[in-house]
GROMACS .gro file of N, CA and C in nm:
model
  264
    1MET      N    1   0.197   0.270  -3.801
    1MET     CA    2   0.137   0.223  -3.676
    1MET      C    3   0.224   0.271  -3.559
    2ALA      N    4   0.159   0.322  -3.456
    2ALA     CA    5   0.232   0.376  -3.340
    2ALA      C    6   0.288   0.263  -3.256
    3ASP      N    7   0.401   0.289  -3.196
    3ASP     CA    8   0.465   0.194  -3.106
    3ASP      C    9   0.381   0.183  -2.979
    4SER      N   10   0.333   0.062  -2.944
    4SER     CA   11   0.247   0.044  -2.828
    4SER      C   12   0.319   0.081  -2.699
    5ARG      N   13   0.449   0.064  -2.695
    5ARG     CA   14   0.526   0.102  -2.577
    5ARG      C   15   0.518   0.253  -2.558
    6PHE      N   16   0.526   0.328  -2.667
    6PHE     CA   17   0.517   0.473  -2.659
    6PHE      C   18   0.378   0.515  -2.613
    7ARG      N   19   0.274   0.450  -2.665
    7ARG     CA   20   0.138   0.483  -2.621
    7ARG      C   21   0.124   0.462  -2.471
    8SER      N   22   0.184   0.356  -2.420
    8SER     CA   23   0.175   0.327  -2.277
    8SER      C   24   0.241   0.438  -2.196
    9ILE      N   25   0.358   0.482  -2.237
    9ILE     CA   26   0.427   0.590  -2.166
    9ILE      C   27   0.348   0.719  -2.180
   10GLU      N   28   0.297   0.747  -2.299
   10GLU     CA   29   0.219   0.868  -2.320
   10GLU      C   30   0.097   0.868  -2.230
   11SER      N   31   0.032   0.754  -2.218
   11SER     CA   32  -0.086   0.741  -2.131
   11SER      C   33  -0.049   0.771  -1.986
   12ALA      N   34   0.064   0.718  -1.942
   12ALA     CA   35   0.105   0.740  -1.803
   12ALA      C   36   0.129   0.887  -1.777
   13LEU      N   37   0.186   0.955  -1.875
   13LEU     CA   38   0.214   1.096  -1.854
   13LEU      C   39   0.086   1.178  -1.845
   14THR      N   40  -0.023   1.128  -1.900
   14THR     CA   41  -0.150   1.201  -1.887
   14THR      C   42  -0.227   1.155  -1.764
   15ASP      N   43  -0.199   1.036  -1.714
   15ASP     CA   44  -0.270   0.985  -1.598
   15ASP      C   45  -0.203   1.023  -1.467
   16ILE      N   46  -0.075   1.055  -1.470
   16ILE     CA   47  -0.002   1.098  -1.352
   16ILE      C   48   0.013   1.250  -1.363
   17VAL      N   49  -0.036   1.320  -1.264
   17VAL     CA   50  -0.036   1.467  -1.271
   17VAL      C   51   0.035   1.528  -1.152
   18ARG      N   52   0.085   1.649  -1.172
   18ARG     CA   53   0.146   1.728  -1.065
   18ARG      C   54   0.071   1.859  -1.056
   19ASP      N   55   0.022   1.889  -0.938
   19ASP     CA   56  -0.052   2.013  -0.916
   19ASP      C   57  -0.014   2.060  -0.776
   20GLU      N   58   0.038   2.180  -0.766
   20GLU     CA   59   0.083   2.233  -0.638
   20GLU      C   60  -0.028   2.232  -0.532
   21ARG      N   61  -0.153   2.233  -0.576
   21ARG     CA   62  -0.266   2.232  -0.482
   21ARG      C   63  -0.297   2.092  -0.430
   22ILE      N   64  -0.239   1.991  -0.491
   22ILE     CA   65  -0.263   1.852  -0.449
   22ILE      C   66  -0.132   1.795  -0.397
   23LEU      N   67  -0.127   1.773  -0.268
   23LEU     CA   68  -0.008   1.717  -0.201
   23LEU      C   69   0.120   1.791  -0.237
   24GLY      N   70   0.109   1.922  -0.251
   24GLY     CA   71   0.226   2.006  -0.276
   24GLY      C   72   0.298   1.978  -0.406
   25GLY      N   73   0.228   1.924  -0.504
   25GLY     CA   74   0.290   1.897  -0.634
   25GLY      C   75   0.346   1.758  -0.649
   26THR      N   76   0.326   1.672  -0.550
   26THR     CA   77   0.368   1.532  -0.561
   26THR      C   78   0.292   1.467  -0.676
   27PRO      N   79   0.359   1.392  -0.763
   27PRO     CA   80   0.287   1.325  -0.872
   27PRO      C   81   0.183   1.227  -0.816
   28VAL      N   82   0.059   1.244  -0.861
   28VAL     CA   83  -0.051   1.159  -0.816
   28VAL      C   84  -0.126   1.105  -0.938
   29LEU      N   85  -0.202   0.999  -0.915
   29LEU     CA   86  -0.290   0.948  -1.020
   29LEU      C   87  -0.403   1.049  -1.039
   30ALA      N   88  -0.428   1.087  -1.163
   30ALA     CA   89  -0.529   1.188  -1.194
   30ALA      C   90  -0.663   1.151  -1.130
   31GLY      N   91  -0.725   1.251  -1.070
   31GLY     CA   92  -0.854   1.232  -1.008
   31GLY      C   93  -0.849   1.173  -0.868
   32THR      N   94  -0.728   1.152  -0.816
   32THR     CA   95  -0.712   1.095  -0.682
   32THR      C   96  -0.608   1.175  -0.606
   33ARG      N   97  -0.587   1.138  -0.482
   33ARG     CA   98  -0.476   1.191  -0.403
   33ARG      C   99  -0.377   1.078  -0.374
   34ILE      N  100  -0.373   0.979  -0.462
   34ILE     CA  101  -0.284   0.864  -0.444
   34ILE      C  102  -0.151   0.896  -0.511
   35PRO      N  103  -0.043   0.909  -0.433
   35PRO     CA  104   0.087   0.937  -0.494
   35PRO      C  105   0.135   0.822  -0.582
   36ALA      N  106   0.183   0.856  -0.700
   36ALA     CA  107   0.237   0.755  -0.791
   36ALA      C  108   0.351   0.678  -0.724
   37GLU      N  109   0.433   0.748  -0.648
   37GLU     CA  110   0.547   0.683  -0.582
   37GLU      C  111   0.501   0.580  -0.479
   38THR      N  112   0.387   0.602  -0.416
   38THR     CA  113   0.336   0.504  -0.319
   38THR      C  114   0.305   0.373  -0.389
   39ILE      N  115   0.238   0.381  -0.503
   39ILE     CA  116   0.205   0.259  -0.578
   39ILE      C  117   0.333   0.195  -0.631
   40ALA      N  118   0.427   0.276  -0.678
   40ALA     CA  119   0.556   0.223  -0.725
   40ALA      C  120   0.628   0.149  -0.612
   41ALA      N  121   0.622   0.204  -0.491
   41ALA     CA  122   0.686   0.140  -0.376
   41ALA      C  123   0.622   0.005  -0.346
   42TYR      N  124   0.490  -0.002  -0.354
   42TYR     CA  125   0.421  -0.130  -0.336
   42TYR      C  126   0.472  -0.232  -0.438
   43LEU      N  127   0.483  -0.189  -0.563
   43LEU     CA  128   0.529  -0.279  -0.669
   43LEU      C  129   0.674  -0.321  -0.647
   44ARG      N  130   0.758  -0.228  -0.602
   44ARG     CA  131   0.900  -0.259  -0.579
   44ARG      C  132   0.919  -0.372  -0.478
   45VAL      N  133   0.834  -0.374  -0.376
   45VAL     CA  134   0.851  -0.476  -0.272
   45VAL      C  135   0.772  -0.602  -0.301
   46GLY      N  136   0.706  -0.607  -0.417
   46GLY     CA  137   0.644  -0.731  -0.459
   46GLY      C  138   0.496  -0.749  -0.433
   47HIS      N  139   0.425  -0.642  -0.394
   47HIS     CA  140   0.281  -0.655  -0.374
   47HIS      C  141   0.213  -0.683  -0.508
   48THR      N  142   0.108  -0.763  -0.504
   48THR     CA  143   0.032  -0.794  -0.624
   48THR      C  144  -0.070  -0.682  -0.650
   49PRO      N  145  -0.118  -0.673  -0.774
   49PRO     CA  146  -0.222  -0.573  -0.801
   49PRO      C  147  -0.344  -0.591  -0.710
   50LEU      N  148  -0.380  -0.713  -0.678
   50LEU     CA  149  -0.494  -0.737  -0.589
   50LEU      C  150  -0.469  -0.679  -0.450
   51GLU      N  151  -0.348  -0.696  -0.399
   51GLU     CA  152  -0.312  -0.641  -0.268
   51GLU      C  153  -0.313  -0.488  -0.271
   52ILE      N  154  -0.263  -0.431  -0.379
   52ILE     CA  155  -0.259  -0.285  -0.392
   52ILE      C  156  -0.401  -0.230  -0.398
   53ARG      N  157  -0.486  -0.294  -0.476
   53ARG     CA  158  -0.624  -0.248  -0.488
   53ARG      C  159  -0.701  -0.263  -0.357
   54ALA      N  160  -0.665  -0.362  -0.276
   54ALA     CA  161  -0.730  -0.377  -0.146
   54ALA      C  162  -0.698  -0.257  -0.057
   55ASP      N  163  -0.575  -0.208  -0.065
   55ASP     CA  164  -0.535  -0.091   0.015
   55ASP      C  165  -0.579   0.041  -0.048
   56TYR      N  166  -0.596   0.044  -0.179
   56TYR     CA  167  -0.632   0.166  -0.252
   56TYR      C  168  -0.750   0.138  -0.345
   57PRO      N  169  -0.870   0.121  -0.289
   57PRO     CA  170  -0.987   0.089  -0.373
   57PRO      C  171  -1.022   0.199  -0.473
   58ALA      N  172  -0.977   0.322  -0.451
   58ALA     CA  173  -1.005   0.432  -0.543
   58ALA      C  174  -0.906   0.435  -0.660
   59LEU      N  175  -0.812   0.343  -0.664
   59LEU     CA  176  -0.714   0.338  -0.772
   59LEU      C  177  -0.785   0.313  -0.904
   60PRO      N  178  -0.764   0.398  -1.005
   60PRO     CA  179  -0.830   0.377  -1.134
   60PRO      C  180  -0.793   0.241  -1.193
   61ALA      N  181  -0.880   0.190  -1.280
   61ALA     CA  182  -0.860   0.058  -1.340
   61ALA      C  183  -0.723   0.043  -1.404
   62ASP      N  184  -0.674   0.148  -1.470
   62ASP     CA  185  -0.543   0.141  -1.536
   62ASP      C  186  -0.434   0.206  -1.451
   63GLY      N  187  -0.461   0.229  -1.324
   63GLY     CA  188  -0.367   0.300  -1.238
   63GLY      C  189  -0.233   0.232  -1.221
   64ILE      N  190  -0.232   0.102  -1.205
   64ILE     CA  191  -0.105   0.031  -1.186
   64ILE      C  192  -0.022   0.038  -1.314
   65ALA      N  193  -0.086   0.017  -1.428
   65ALA     CA  194  -0.014   0.026  -1.556
   65ALA      C  195   0.038   0.168  -1.577
   66ALA      N  196  -0.042   0.267  -1.539
   66ALA     CA  197   0.002   0.407  -1.553
   66ALA      C  198   0.124   0.434  -1.466
   67VAL      N  199   0.124   0.383  -1.343
   67VAL     CA  200   0.239   0.404  -1.253
   67VAL      C  201   0.361   0.332  -1.307
   68GLU      N  202   0.345   0.211  -1.358
   68GLU     CA  203   0.460   0.138  -1.413
   68GLU      C  204   0.523   0.215  -1.529
   69ALA      N  205   0.440   0.268  -1.618
   69ALA     CA  206   0.493   0.345  -1.731
   69ALA      C  207   0.556   0.476  -1.682
   70TRP      N  208   0.491   0.543  -1.586
   70TRP     CA  209   0.546   0.667  -1.529
   70TRP      C  210   0.682   0.640  -1.464
   71ALA      N  211   0.691   0.533  -1.386
   71ALA     CA  212   0.815   0.501  -1.317
   71ALA      C  213   0.927   0.472  -1.416
   72ALA      N  214   0.895   0.405  -1.526
   72ALA     CA  215   0.997   0.377  -1.628
   72ALA      C  216   1.052   0.507  -1.687
   73VAL      N  217   0.966   0.606  -1.704
   73VAL     CA  218   1.010   0.736  -1.756
   73VAL      C  219   1.086   0.811  -1.647
   74GLU      N  220   1.033   0.812  -1.527
   74GLU     CA  221   1.089   0.890  -1.416
   74GLU      C  222   1.223   0.834  -1.367
   75TYR      N  223   1.234   0.700  -1.356
   75TYR     CA  224   1.351   0.637  -1.294
   75TYR      C  225   1.431   0.548  -1.388
   76GLY      N  226   1.378   0.517  -1.505
   76GLY     CA  227   1.446   0.428  -1.598
   76GLY      C  228   1.387   0.288  -1.595
   77SER      N  229   1.428   0.208  -1.690
   77SER     CA  230   1.369   0.075  -1.706
   77SER      C  231   1.392  -0.018  -1.587
   78ASP      N  232   1.493   0.010  -1.507
   78ASP     CA  233   1.519  -0.074  -1.389
   78ASP      C  234   1.459  -0.012  -1.263
   79TRP      N  235   1.348   0.061  -1.278
   79TRP     CA  236   1.288   0.136  -1.167
   79TRP      C  237   1.252   0.050  -1.047
   80LYS      N  238   1.221  -0.077  -1.068
   80LYS     CA  239   1.183  -0.160  -0.953
   80LYS      C  240   1.301  -0.183  -0.858
   81SER      N  241   1.422  -0.169  -0.908
   81SER     CA  242   1.539  -0.186  -0.820
   81SER      C  243   1.600  -0.053  -0.780
   82ALA      N  244   1.542   0.057  -0.828
   82ALA     CA  245   1.596   0.189  -0.794
   82ALA      C  246   1.566   0.226  -0.650
   83VAL      N  247   1.663   0.288  -0.587
   83VAL     CA  248   1.645   0.339  -0.452
   83VAL      C  249   1.600   0.485  -0.467
   84VAL      N  250   1.487   0.517  -0.409
   84VAL     CA  251   1.432   0.651  -0.421
   84VAL      C  252   1.449   0.722  -0.288
   85ASN      N  253   1.510   0.838  -0.293
   85ASN     CA  254   1.530   0.917  -0.171
   85ASN      C  255   1.406   1.000  -0.144
   86ALA      N  256   1.357   0.994  -0.022
   86ALA     CA  257   1.244   1.078   0.017
   86ALA      C  258   1.293   1.219   0.038
   87ARG      N  259   1.208   1.313   0.006
   87ARG     CA  260   1.246   1.454   0.028
   87ARG      C  261   1.238   1.485   0.175
   88ALA      N  262   1.333   1.563   0.222
   88ALA     CA  263   1.335   1.600   0.365
   88ALA      C  264   1.240   1.712   0.392
   0.00000   0.00000   0.00000
């Protein structure tokens, strides 16, 4: 039986995409122009899924879970407390 934690991370890696033609290669939720880091930032400061969805109605149903799994891979398990530097 596969580890459900691994499936979650694997799913995030397929739902978060980088394409130079979309926002210059910034990781976005597949099928949208919503940057994964934007949703991660909302989560870091304590916004609820309902608040996030109000601001991003095009967010896929599993978008928040995908961003959480992506962030854990990208920044580590303590990603909610990680300080992310914006690119200049």
